[in-house]
Amino acid sequence: MAGVSTATVSRVLNEPERVSAKTRSRVEAAVAHFDYTPHFGGRALASNRTNTVGAVIPTMENAIFARGLQALQEALAADGVTLVVATSNYDPEREAEQIRVLLGRGVDGLVLIGEARDPALYAMLERRGMPFVLVWSWRPDCPWPCVGFDNRAAARAMAERVLDLGHRHIAMIAGVTRGNDRAAARVEGVRDALAGRGLRLDESNLIETPYHLEAGAQAARRLLADSPRPTAIVCGNDVLAAGALTEVRGLGLKAPADVSVTGFDDIDLAHALDPSLTTVHVPHRRMGQAAAKLLLRLRAQKGETTNVVFETALVERGSLAPPGK
Amino acid sequence: MAGVSTATVSRVLNEPERVSAKTRSRVEAAVAHFDYTPHFGGRALASNRTNTVGAVIPTMENAIFARGLQALQEALAADGVTLVVATSNYDPEREAEQIRVLLGRGVDGLVLIGEARDPALYAMLERRGMPFVLVWSWRPDCPWPCVGFDNRAAARAMAERVLDLGHRHIAMIAGVTRGNDRAAARVEGVRDALAGRGLRLDESNLIETPYHLEAGAQAARRLLADSPRPTAIVCGNDVLAAGALTEVRGLGLKAPADVSVTGFDDIDLAHALDPSLTTVHVPHRRMGQAAAKLLLRLRAQKGETTNVVFETALVERGSLAPPGK
DNA sequence: TTGTACGCGTTATCAG
DNA sequence: CTGATAACGCGTACAA
């Protein structure tokens, strides 16, 4: 209809500046008239690029990942890259499978949560030259490109604050640590802090449980049955803390007077609770944006991999107070 | 390596039963050895299928869509179909743009939230023969394939319950109704109920606001400044209700003694709040599954379109009580 | 500035 | 049951 070759159409779509204004407008008119869209497969085949990156997260049902993911997606979209999200339900095997699915879909980059996974998987990604970025996790000498924060140090800081307020009988509700370095690092951080005062975390005051409200409530019930009762419960994330707070109330106790509760992540929920939740603020949005930036750079082969670490901040609200107060 | 033609490899991958066991195992060995993955673009080009469906939701940052989306994704994955999610931020123009992006990405099906959108968009989808399903929304004679629930009737039932308890001065915090038929239907439902008792919703007792905690809190502040104070605030969703409850507390009032608050959706948050939230339960997971099923059927055969409607249920918790009690 | 011609990796058709 | 071969729609050297 525009009276030009397909090559010219291709140029109008991809490098409009290389086409004369007159020809261009003719082609553009035809495109508009037929509501033409380039065929994705043809494009991917010829250019060997899909402008798609994949992310595998544990679950969408949890606000923890939503904010960061939204930011990641927006930042990628600004560069014309589409994000495909798959979920693993915190299962390492399922994660590996989803990574394969995404590779099979021709993603040209990958965003993965945390660092703990089979070395063979990393080897495979490198063999294929597949760019990837690890998020939510960071430690001093992580060998892979990563954008995250120091879960261990943050958890330690929180636990130290609890200790500083005078708590000595401290329990923890952690996420399941198998295949989850963030959950494991948070436990270690609390251990670090306790060890500094000659205290320990053992089976009687540490429960690992899935990240659900109900699981948090159950864990709190078990911990609070101990006698003497712990005066503070440090939780591996805000969802567990919310569950714990609900249970504290259900048992007829008051937080923080009878027992303090702390969270981790600072999701919206944290300040809708009563008492509002003292927690660790994580800059999810900035993390998502930074991950996008790094991945786009890796994809463009712009050389060296700079890891990015974010600071977390302790947010004091109402759920933590000195013991017996 | 297997000493066969590419055609045979293709058959081993797609219709293994049509290949002799011996040849098949040779090919499979080669596939495993080279860690071979079919090229997505080539496949899409030759078969004109991507096994990808797209969804455009308002936002991922809100738990409202997370559960349904997760279920949708799981159900699609069971059929080897990948879900690509885009977000519109409740902006109709942005939604249209995202739909174009997804079409450009070669999705072979679309899941859209709600029904309100430009007729030209529907015309375009039909012209292209693009299968699509509307979710979260349903009304008796929706002309498009949809899987949802009757927002209006559900909101009406909630408001009637509030009235039955004796409330007469009722306010509402609604979502922004522009381009959002669910939010609009919920307002209409409340209006229906009030009209049945000779009451109305006007500017002084209806506030439209984005679906955020903080916005809910602000709206509640304005509504509660009215005198006499409303005895009940009906909210367009749980997030708004959570914000309202926080503000009620912030103002030194007690819910439900001084003012009752109701929500909509029944997200997890609802029973972590204190008082726990009386709300409308929406079967998000089943809705997501049903949407997947319908879309897959539409994609497979241009068969008859059966709309699916789900029942909602009023869940009575602590935030609603008779006035002055 | 534009057109020609080829190749990308797969599937589908048809012949053997 | 298997192989040869022609599409599929696009990007891109290269030529004009």
XYZ file of C-alpha atoms (C1' of nucleotides) in Angstrom:
682
model
C 0.000 0.000 0.000
C 2.812 2.409 0.724
C 4.570 1.301 -2.419
C 7.795 0.419 -0.652
C 9.707 -2.748 0.071
C 9.465 -4.684 3.283
C 12.972 -3.557 4.124
C 11.803 0.020 4.217
C 8.892 -0.859 6.436
C 11.298 -2.569 8.774
C 13.453 0.533 8.849
C 10.528 2.818 9.532
C 9.674 0.666 12.517
C 13.159 0.248 13.903
C 15.274 3.183 12.762
C 12.844 5.824 11.539
C 15.577 8.424 11.231
C 17.140 6.488 8.395
C 14.085 6.922 6.203
C 13.028 10.058 4.391
C 10.192 11.902 6.007
C 7.950 11.464 2.995
C 8.387 7.722 2.698
C 8.092 7.378 6.416
C 4.772 9.095 6.636
C 3.413 6.956 3.786
C 4.465 3.823 5.618
C 3.117 5.083 8.898
C -0.214 5.767 7.293
C -0.346 2.223 5.971
C 0.611 0.842 9.368
C -2.169 2.801 10.991
C -4.645 1.864 8.312
C -4.107 -1.863 8.614
C -3.494 -1.703 12.347
C -0.310 -3.538 11.605
C 1.798 -5.072 14.333
C 5.140 -6.727 13.625
C 5.061 -10.471 14.085
C 6.787 -11.295 17.319
C 8.132 -14.637 16.196
C 9.540 -13.330 12.950
C 11.219 -10.554 14.765
C 12.647 -12.817 17.444
C 13.904 -15.225 14.820
C 15.620 -12.638 12.690
C 17.095 -10.569 15.492
C 17.595 -13.357 17.987
C 16.133 -11.100 20.633
C 12.799 -11.118 22.367
C 13.098 -7.968 24.441
C 11.696 -10.043 27.224
C 13.186 -10.757 30.582
C 11.932 -13.338 33.015
C 11.668 -13.245 36.768
C 11.066 -16.175 39.054
C 9.674 -15.175 42.412
C 8.406 -17.389 45.221
C 4.828 -16.183 45.028
C 2.699 -13.292 43.898
C 0.270 -13.804 46.757
C 2.539 -12.020 49.097
C 2.953 -8.276 49.165
C 6.640 -8.724 49.864
C 7.511 -9.085 46.226
C 4.750 -7.050 44.684
C 6.229 -3.615 45.160
C 9.701 -4.511 43.940
C 8.306 -6.399 41.001
C 6.090 -3.534 39.980
C 9.084 -1.196 39.994
C 11.173 -3.699 38.065
C 8.492 -4.041 35.471
C 8.059 -0.299 35.067
C 11.773 0.271 34.680
C 12.053 -2.481 32.078
C 9.008 -1.251 30.192
C 10.650 2.154 29.894
C 13.252 0.424 27.762
C 10.714 -1.512 25.740
C 11.397 -4.723 27.598
C 8.563 -6.935 28.797
C 8.696 -8.785 32.080
C 7.439 -12.347 32.363
C 6.880 -13.544 35.892
C 6.894 -17.139 37.014
C 6.516 -18.488 40.530
C 8.284 -21.223 42.430
C 6.294 -21.372 45.633
C 9.581 -21.381 47.570
C 10.509 -24.725 46.048
C 14.058 -24.926 44.609
C 13.193 -27.691 42.148
C 10.193 -25.816 40.934
C 12.312 -22.721 40.559
C 14.792 -24.591 38.367
C 11.934 -25.846 36.247
C 10.488 -22.367 35.852
C 13.869 -21.043 34.817
C 13.910 -23.647 32.076
C 10.440 -22.661 31.002
C 11.511 -19.041 30.753
C 14.628 -19.928 28.789
C 12.438 -21.935 26.492
C 10.367 -18.818 25.955
C 13.402 -17.013 24.720
C 13.850 -14.488 27.493
C 17.048 -12.602 27.068
C 17.652 -11.954 30.725
C 16.640 -13.306 34.100
C 15.882 -11.856 37.506
C 16.128 -14.323 40.346
C 15.385 -13.949 44.033
C 18.240 -14.659 46.376
C 21.422 -16.573 45.880
C 20.876 -20.105 47.155
C 20.568 -22.497 44.262
C 22.212 -25.469 42.607
C 25.665 -24.567 41.208
C 24.773 -26.567 38.105
C 22.039 -24.044 37.418
C 24.482 -21.159 37.554
C 26.838 -23.110 35.316
C 24.083 -23.620 32.795
C 23.189 -19.942 32.727
C 26.796 -18.974 32.210
C 27.285 -21.597 29.502
C 24.385 -20.120 27.632
C 25.609 -16.616 28.142
C 22.294 -15.750 29.732
C 22.484 -12.461 31.665
C 20.941 -12.621 35.110
C 20.665 -10.565 38.262
C 20.027 -11.772 41.798
C 17.830 -9.562 43.919
C 16.710 -9.270 47.534
C 19.975 -10.678 48.660
C 23.428 -9.323 49.058
C 26.552 -10.306 50.922
C 30.058 -8.909 50.772
C 31.476 -11.374 48.279
C 28.593 -12.670 46.249
C 30.139 -13.952 43.023
C 27.111 -13.118 40.896
C 25.620 -9.824 39.834
C 23.296 -8.913 42.647
C 21.129 -6.081 43.845
C 19.956 -6.358 47.382
C 20.651 -5.715 51.003
C 22.393 -7.424 53.858
C 19.635 -9.512 55.398
C 21.896 -10.741 58.142
C 23.086 -7.334 59.257
C 19.558 -5.939 59.151
C 18.152 -8.756 61.256
C 21.055 -8.386 63.648
C 20.381 -4.677 64.052
C 16.758 -5.358 64.823
C 17.585 -8.019 67.375
C 20.136 -5.733 68.995
C 17.534 -3.056 69.359
C 15.271 -5.564 71.070
C 18.118 -6.531 73.412
C 18.955 -2.908 74.099
C 15.444 -2.377 75.332
C 16.120 -5.000 77.964
C 14.572 -8.132 76.498
C 16.376 -11.324 77.429
C 13.853 -14.005 76.611
C 13.564 -13.627 72.859
C 11.951 -16.020 70.407
C 11.947 -15.993 66.635
C 9.471 -16.976 63.946
C 11.485 -17.436 60.787
C 10.651 -18.310 57.218
C 11.556 -21.755 55.945
C 15.322 -21.600 55.464
C 15.749 -24.489 53.027
C 16.646 -22.988 49.681
C 16.006 -19.513 51.077
C 19.158 -17.610 51.905
C 17.236 -14.500 52.971
C 15.325 -16.405 55.631
C 18.515 -18.170 56.718
C 20.490 -14.923 56.864
C 17.840 -13.324 59.028
C 18.058 -16.189 61.493
C 21.833 -15.867 61.536
C 21.568 -12.151 62.132
C 19.387 -12.691 65.175
C 21.783 -15.379 66.371
C 24.675 -12.949 65.999
C 22.971 -10.369 68.138
C 21.994 -12.851 70.826
C 25.448 -14.379 70.900
C 26.842 -10.933 71.602
C 24.980 -11.068 74.931
C 25.640 -14.711 75.621
C 22.179 -15.813 74.524
C 21.155 -18.493 72.032
C 18.322 -19.472 69.761
C 17.407 -23.142 70.041
C 14.515 -25.436 69.129
C 12.384 -24.123 71.954
C 12.465 -20.528 70.794
C 12.918 -20.706 67.036
C 10.195 -21.852 64.680
C 10.519 -22.032 60.915
C 7.287 -21.735 59.043
C 5.877 -20.732 55.656
C 5.218 -17.045 55.119
C 1.489 -16.988 55.838
C -0.592 -15.164 58.399
C -2.031 -18.358 59.773
C 1.394 -19.979 60.063
C 2.644 -16.953 61.963
C -0.291 -17.206 64.324
C 0.295 -20.898 64.977
C 3.965 -20.374 65.622
C 3.191 -17.568 68.060
C 0.759 -19.816 69.884
C 3.449 -22.434 70.394
C 6.079 -19.941 71.470
C 3.776 -18.187 73.912
C 2.884 -21.477 75.572
C 6.434 -21.602 76.893
C 6.909 -20.611 80.490
C 8.185 -18.229 81.299
C 6.800 -16.596 78.207
C 9.199 -14.899 75.814
C 8.942 -11.131 76.172
C 9.676 -10.497 72.500
C 9.099 -12.338 69.261
C 11.291 -11.366 66.335
C 9.703 -12.358 63.025
C 11.317 -13.137 59.688
C 8.848 -10.939 57.851
C 5.851 -8.692 58.321
C 3.303 -11.306 57.365
C 4.496 -13.645 60.099
C 4.518 -10.709 62.507
C 0.950 -9.799 61.594
C -0.109 -13.373 62.247
C 1.726 -13.325 65.551
C 0.059 -10.074 66.602
C -3.338 -11.494 65.797
C -2.592 -14.503 67.936
C -1.275 -12.406 70.810
C -4.635 -10.668 70.824
C -6.443 -13.982 70.482
C -4.711 -15.257 73.606
C -5.935 -12.257 75.540
C -2.492 -10.722 75.756
C -1.455 -7.196 74.924
C 1.309 -6.178 72.586
C 3.721 -4.709 73.407
C 2.897 -4.729 77.128
C 2.904 -8.517 77.476
C 4.972 -9.359 74.460
C 6.730 -7.299 71.805
C 6.643 -8.329 68.161
C 8.879 -7.158 65.320
C 8.660 -7.669 61.577
C 10.782 -7.372 58.488
C 10.099 -5.729 55.095
C 7.825 -2.851 56.006
C 4.953 -3.675 53.723
C 1.867 -1.455 53.799
C 0.181 -3.768 56.216
C 2.754 -2.866 58.855
C 1.193 0.406 59.825
C -2.382 -0.671 59.465
C -1.937 -3.122 62.311
C -2.710 -2.284 65.909
C -0.220 -1.873 67.422
C 1.564 -0.742 64.291
C 4.548 -2.867 63.532
C 8.133 -2.077 64.379
C 9.989 -3.501 61.439
C 12.929 -3.282 59.047
C 12.259 -1.053 56.101
C 13.466 -2.438 52.784
C 13.618 -0.109 49.755
C 11.800 -2.506 47.455
C 11.054 -0.051 44.694
C 14.578 1.250 44.393
C 15.808 -2.309 44.439
C 13.556 -3.238 41.551
C 14.670 -0.235 39.559
C 18.326 -0.943 40.195
C 17.886 -4.565 39.174
C 16.341 -3.468 35.897
C 19.169 -1.077 35.243
C 21.839 -3.636 35.959
C 20.191 -6.321 33.888
C 19.764 -4.024 30.926
C 23.412 -3.141 31.144
C 24.478 -6.768 31.335
C 22.312 -7.559 28.368
C 23.937 -4.824 26.331
C 27.306 -6.366 27.235
C 28.405 -3.088 28.797
C 31.124 -4.931 30.661
C 31.802 -5.060 34.359
C 29.240 -6.235 36.879
C 28.710 -3.802 39.721
C 26.778 -5.202 42.624
C 24.392 -2.851 44.318
C 23.693 -2.846 48.008
C 20.912 -0.932 49.692
C 20.682 0.170 53.270
C 17.753 -0.955 55.339
C 16.317 1.088 58.163
C 14.812 0.175 61.461
C 11.323 1.643 61.676
C 10.095 1.970 65.206
C 6.372 1.856 65.625
C 4.180 0.546 68.371
C 4.765 -3.197 68.582
C 8.122 -3.064 70.332
C 8.642 -1.708 73.835
C 10.738 -2.577 76.875
C 9.642 -5.809 78.579
C 6.836 -5.562 81.089
C 5.864 -2.110 79.939
C 24.393 -36.115 16.337
C 21.367 -38.368 16.380
C 21.695 -38.843 12.645
C 18.161 -37.736 11.903
C 16.567 -34.803 10.112
C 15.316 -31.699 11.817
C 11.821 -32.820 11.000
C 12.261 -35.878 13.161
C 13.630 -33.812 16.023
C 10.586 -31.632 15.769
C 8.358 -34.664 15.948
C 10.160 -36.088 18.954
C 9.563 -32.821 20.740
C 5.965 -32.297 19.743
C 4.415 -35.664 18.985
C 6.765 -38.248 20.445
C 4.313 -41.056 19.843
C 4.737 -40.691 16.117
C 8.413 -41.605 16.276
C 9.844 -45.074 16.788
C 11.157 -45.711 20.270
C 14.662 -46.278 19.017
C 14.955 -43.050 17.035
C 13.263 -41.169 19.800
C 15.729 -42.209 22.443
C 18.638 -41.298 20.176
C 17.196 -37.849 19.687
C 16.432 -37.463 23.356
C 19.997 -38.338 24.215
C 21.267 -35.665 21.852
C 18.841 -33.136 23.275
C 20.046 -33.877 26.779
C 23.658 -33.828 25.727
C 23.541 -30.412 24.148
C 21.058 -29.055 26.646
C 19.025 -28.113 23.627
C 16.003 -25.841 23.844
C 13.821 -25.098 20.832
C 14.104 -21.526 19.649
C 11.016 -19.673 20.738
C 10.974 -17.294 17.803
C 11.367 -19.982 15.215
C 8.609 -21.932 16.790
C 6.305 -18.942 16.982
C 7.012 -18.087 13.380
C 6.365 -21.536 12.010
C 3.371 -22.431 14.135
C 1.961 -18.947 14.543
C 1.443 -19.626 18.220
C 3.278 -18.440 21.266
C 1.464 -20.354 23.978
C 1.451 -17.108 25.842
C -1.480 -15.194 27.157
C -1.382 -11.687 28.468
C -3.174 -10.063 31.365
C -3.494 -6.376 32.057
C -4.246 -5.586 35.669
C -4.381 -2.220 37.397
C -1.450 -2.903 39.708
C 0.531 -5.687 41.287
C 1.104 -3.662 44.422
C -2.272 -4.513 45.691
C -3.154 -7.868 47.157
C -6.542 -7.659 45.498
C -5.294 -9.061 42.232
C -2.426 -11.147 43.470
C -4.402 -14.183 44.532
C -6.525 -14.410 41.408
C -3.543 -13.840 39.198
C -1.536 -16.523 40.889
C -4.359 -18.991 40.344
C -4.748 -17.904 36.738
C -1.077 -18.377 36.133
C -1.021 -21.811 37.715
C -3.985 -22.992 35.711
C -2.474 -21.743 32.471
C 0.905 -23.251 33.275
C -0.773 -26.622 33.666
C -1.566 -26.376 29.970
C 1.894 -25.198 29.033
C 0.762 -21.627 28.602
C 2.771 -18.751 30.043
C 1.165 -15.678 31.516
C 2.576 -12.233 30.822
C 1.338 -9.533 33.145
C 1.209 -5.847 32.384
C -0.162 -3.058 34.545
C -2.272 -0.037 33.768
C -2.288 1.786 37.079
C -6.059 2.190 36.724
C -5.560 4.375 33.655
C -7.716 3.445 30.636
C -5.298 4.934 28.107
C -2.418 3.133 29.652
C -4.424 -0.062 29.604
C -5.048 0.292 25.874
C -1.370 0.849 25.320
C -0.437 -2.214 27.334
C -2.876 -4.292 25.362
C -1.062 -3.214 22.219
C 2.258 -4.113 23.739
C 0.973 -7.557 24.561
C -0.461 -8.054 21.095
C 2.890 -7.011 19.709
C 4.445 -9.628 21.881
C 2.380 -12.216 20.130
C 0.141 -13.333 22.955
C -2.571 -15.608 21.749
C -5.107 -14.675 24.356
C -5.893 -11.853 26.749
C -7.286 -11.541 30.258
C -8.660 -8.131 31.106
C -10.039 -6.752 34.329
C -13.578 -5.477 34.176
C -15.709 -4.435 31.287
C -15.437 -0.655 30.965
C -13.316 0.263 27.986
C -13.396 1.936 24.610
C -15.656 0.065 22.141
C -12.976 0.581 19.496
C -10.686 -1.587 21.558
C -13.196 -4.402 21.620
C -13.706 -3.983 17.887
C -9.988 -4.258 17.309
C -9.717 -7.435 19.346
C -12.574 -9.008 17.475
C -11.195 -7.958 14.115
C -7.968 -9.688 14.947
C -9.751 -12.757 16.206
C -7.952 -12.377 19.497
C -9.603 -14.459 22.228
C -10.125 -12.603 25.481
C -11.847 -13.000 28.818
C -13.025 -10.297 31.179
C -12.616 -11.016 34.864
C -13.639 -9.544 38.204
C -16.795 -8.262 36.664
C -20.067 -9.764 35.710
C -23.513 -8.474 34.958
C -26.573 -10.244 33.588
C -26.088 -9.340 29.939
C -22.429 -8.684 29.444
C -21.816 -9.166 25.715
C -18.257 -10.437 26.170
C -16.928 -13.636 27.631
C -16.586 -12.889 31.313
C -15.815 -14.605 34.575
C -16.683 -12.643 37.635
C -19.261 -11.721 40.159
C -22.019 -9.209 40.544
C -20.248 -6.309 42.208
C -23.423 -4.320 42.455
C -25.470 -7.021 44.105
C -22.665 -7.846 46.523
C -22.246 -4.229 47.582
C -25.973 -3.912 47.929
C -26.133 -6.944 50.194
C -23.425 -5.504 52.400
C -25.132 -2.148 52.649
C -28.421 -3.822 53.447
C -26.813 -5.691 56.274
C -25.510 -2.410 57.631
C -28.993 -0.916 57.382
C -30.555 -3.960 59.007
C -28.353 -3.411 62.022
C -29.969 -0.031 62.418
C -27.478 2.336 60.820
C -29.040 5.330 59.132
C -26.157 7.717 58.713
C -23.955 5.770 56.308
C -20.967 7.049 54.354
C -18.957 5.381 51.631
C -15.315 5.436 50.588
C -15.255 4.185 47.020
C -12.528 3.517 44.502
C -12.146 5.898 41.589
C -15.046 5.053 39.293
C -13.703 6.493 36.044
C -12.870 3.578 33.810
C -13.555 1.195 36.662
C -16.888 -0.561 36.408
C -16.271 -2.596 39.568
C -15.840 0.505 41.676
C -18.842 2.113 39.987
C -21.010 -0.968 40.462
C -20.183 -1.087 44.137
C -21.295 2.496 44.554
C -24.504 1.711 42.704
C -25.105 -1.295 44.921
C -24.826 0.812 48.033
C -27.120 3.397 46.465
C -29.649 0.671 45.701
C -29.712 -0.452 49.300
C -30.009 3.056 50.678
C -32.712 3.979 48.226
C -34.710 1.026 49.504
C -34.922 2.841 52.841
C -35.349 6.276 51.430
C -31.732 7.273 51.968
C -29.186 8.723 49.554
C -25.480 8.976 48.982
C -24.382 12.484 48.060
C -21.172 14.531 47.948
C -21.066 14.867 51.706
C -21.003 11.169 52.379
C -19.350 9.617 49.340
C -15.654 9.986 48.595
C -13.895 8.461 45.632
C -10.231 7.822 46.127
C -7.391 5.633 44.871
C -7.044 2.207 46.439
C -4.338 2.972 48.974
C -4.209 2.756 52.741
C -3.302 6.396 53.104
C -6.089 7.502 50.797
C -8.563 5.463 52.807
C -7.348 7.118 55.982
C -7.688 10.601 54.542
C -11.160 9.931 53.274
C -12.198 8.598 56.647
C -10.870 11.730 58.320
C -13.017 13.903 56.111
C -16.110 11.795 56.551
C -15.744 11.607 60.307
C -15.441 15.380 60.572
C -19.080 15.575 59.570
C -21.525 16.208 62.337
C -23.340 14.271 63.288
C -20.743 11.645 62.501
C -21.712 8.773 60.242
C -22.192 5.612 62.269
C -20.946 3.361 59.510
C -18.473 3.663 56.658
C -18.877 1.225 53.784
C -15.644 0.876 51.799
C -15.094 -0.108 48.187
C -12.369 -2.514 49.127
C -10.412 -3.904 52.061
C -7.428 -1.651 51.582
C -9.568 1.447 51.911
C -11.261 -0.104 54.914
C -7.926 -0.839 56.554
C -6.899 2.769 56.045
C -10.206 3.922 57.477
C -9.828 1.713 60.540
C -6.356 3.088 61.177
C -7.719 6.601 60.999
C -10.631 5.808 63.296
C -8.081 4.711 65.853
C -5.934 7.739 65.130
C -8.875 10.002 65.911
C -9.279 8.343 69.273
C -12.485 6.616 68.257
C -13.375 2.969 68.644
C -14.578 0.682 65.914
C -17.216 -0.597 65.859
C -18.514 1.148 68.981
C -18.207 4.672 67.592
C -18.212 3.847 63.930
C -18.549 0.619 61.969
C -16.386 -0.054 58.923
C -16.890 -2.626 56.179
C -14.631 -3.786 53.362
C -14.797 -5.665 50.108
C -12.651 -8.517 48.734
C -11.615 -10.377 51.871
C -7.893 -10.255 51.384
C -5.656 -11.773 54.060
C -5.224 -8.440 55.708
C -8.893 -8.444 56.642
C -8.552 -10.703 59.605
C -5.223 -9.422 60.795
C -6.797 -6.078 61.546
C -8.198 -5.159 64.935
C -11.134 -5.187 64.880
C -11.087 -7.799 62.156
C -12.891 -6.640 59.074
C -16.446 -7.443 58.102
C -16.231 -7.718 54.362
C -17.453 -9.361 51.166
C -15.616 -12.534 50.351
C -14.670 -12.914 46.707
C -13.506 -16.327 45.452
C -10.432 -14.940 43.716
C -8.668 -18.232 43.192
C -11.628 -19.988 41.658
C -12.202 -16.973 39.472
C -8.641 -17.112 38.187
C -8.941 -20.808 37.465
C -12.234 -20.392 35.674
C -10.816 -17.564 33.574
C -7.930 -19.767 32.519
C -10.287 -22.558 31.585
C -12.543 -20.323 29.551
C -9.698 -18.626 27.754
C -8.069 -21.919 26.851
C -11.356 -23.110 25.434
C -11.854 -19.928 23.464
C -8.374 -20.272 22.080
C -8.819 -23.880 21.073
C -12.127 -23.477 19.317
C -14.231 -20.528 18.428
C -16.974 -22.237 20.408
C -19.850 -20.754 22.318
C -18.996 -18.334 25.050
C -20.264 -19.350 28.454
C -20.018 -16.639 31.037
C -19.237 -17.706 34.561
C -20.618 -16.015 37.611
C -19.444 -16.600 41.152
C -21.312 -16.003 44.340
C -19.815 -13.697 46.910
C -20.398 -14.090 50.618
C -20.772 -11.627 53.410
C -18.183 -12.387 56.075
C -19.083 -10.959 59.446
C -16.170 -10.174 61.671
C -15.618 -7.503 64.263
C -15.731 -4.173 62.482
C -19.484 -4.002 62.002
C -21.959 -3.735 64.846
C -25.224 -1.929 65.549
C -24.786 1.829 65.939
C -23.811 3.114 69.364
C -22.803 -0.295 70.554
C 17.570 6.920 0.570
C 15.694 2.607 -0.999
C 15.408 -2.208 -2.828
C 17.200 -7.076 -3.330
C 18.172 -11.215 -1.408
C 19.364 -14.229 2.110
C 19.084 -16.473 6.558
C 17.220 -17.001 11.233
C 14.982 -22.208 13.560
C 10.893 -24.339 13.410
C 6.722 -26.719 11.634
C 3.879 -28.784 8.001
C 3.312 -31.141 3.699
C 4.319 -34.592 0.916
C 6.916 -38.278 -0.920
C 9.388 -42.319 -0.026
C 8.263 -44.142 10.327
C 11.437 -40.767 8.292
C 13.547 -37.207 5.168
C 13.484 -33.385 1.928
C 11.781 -29.041 1.379
C 8.893 -25.065 1.405
C 6.947 -21.709 4.021
C 6.593 -18.453 8.253
C 7.774 -12.666 8.853
C 11.438 -10.049 9.856
C 16.278 -7.834 9.990
C 20.238 -6.657 7.572
C 24.293 -6.791 4.552
C 24.979 -5.205 0.201
C 23.958 -3.147 -4.022
C 21.832 0.401 -6.568
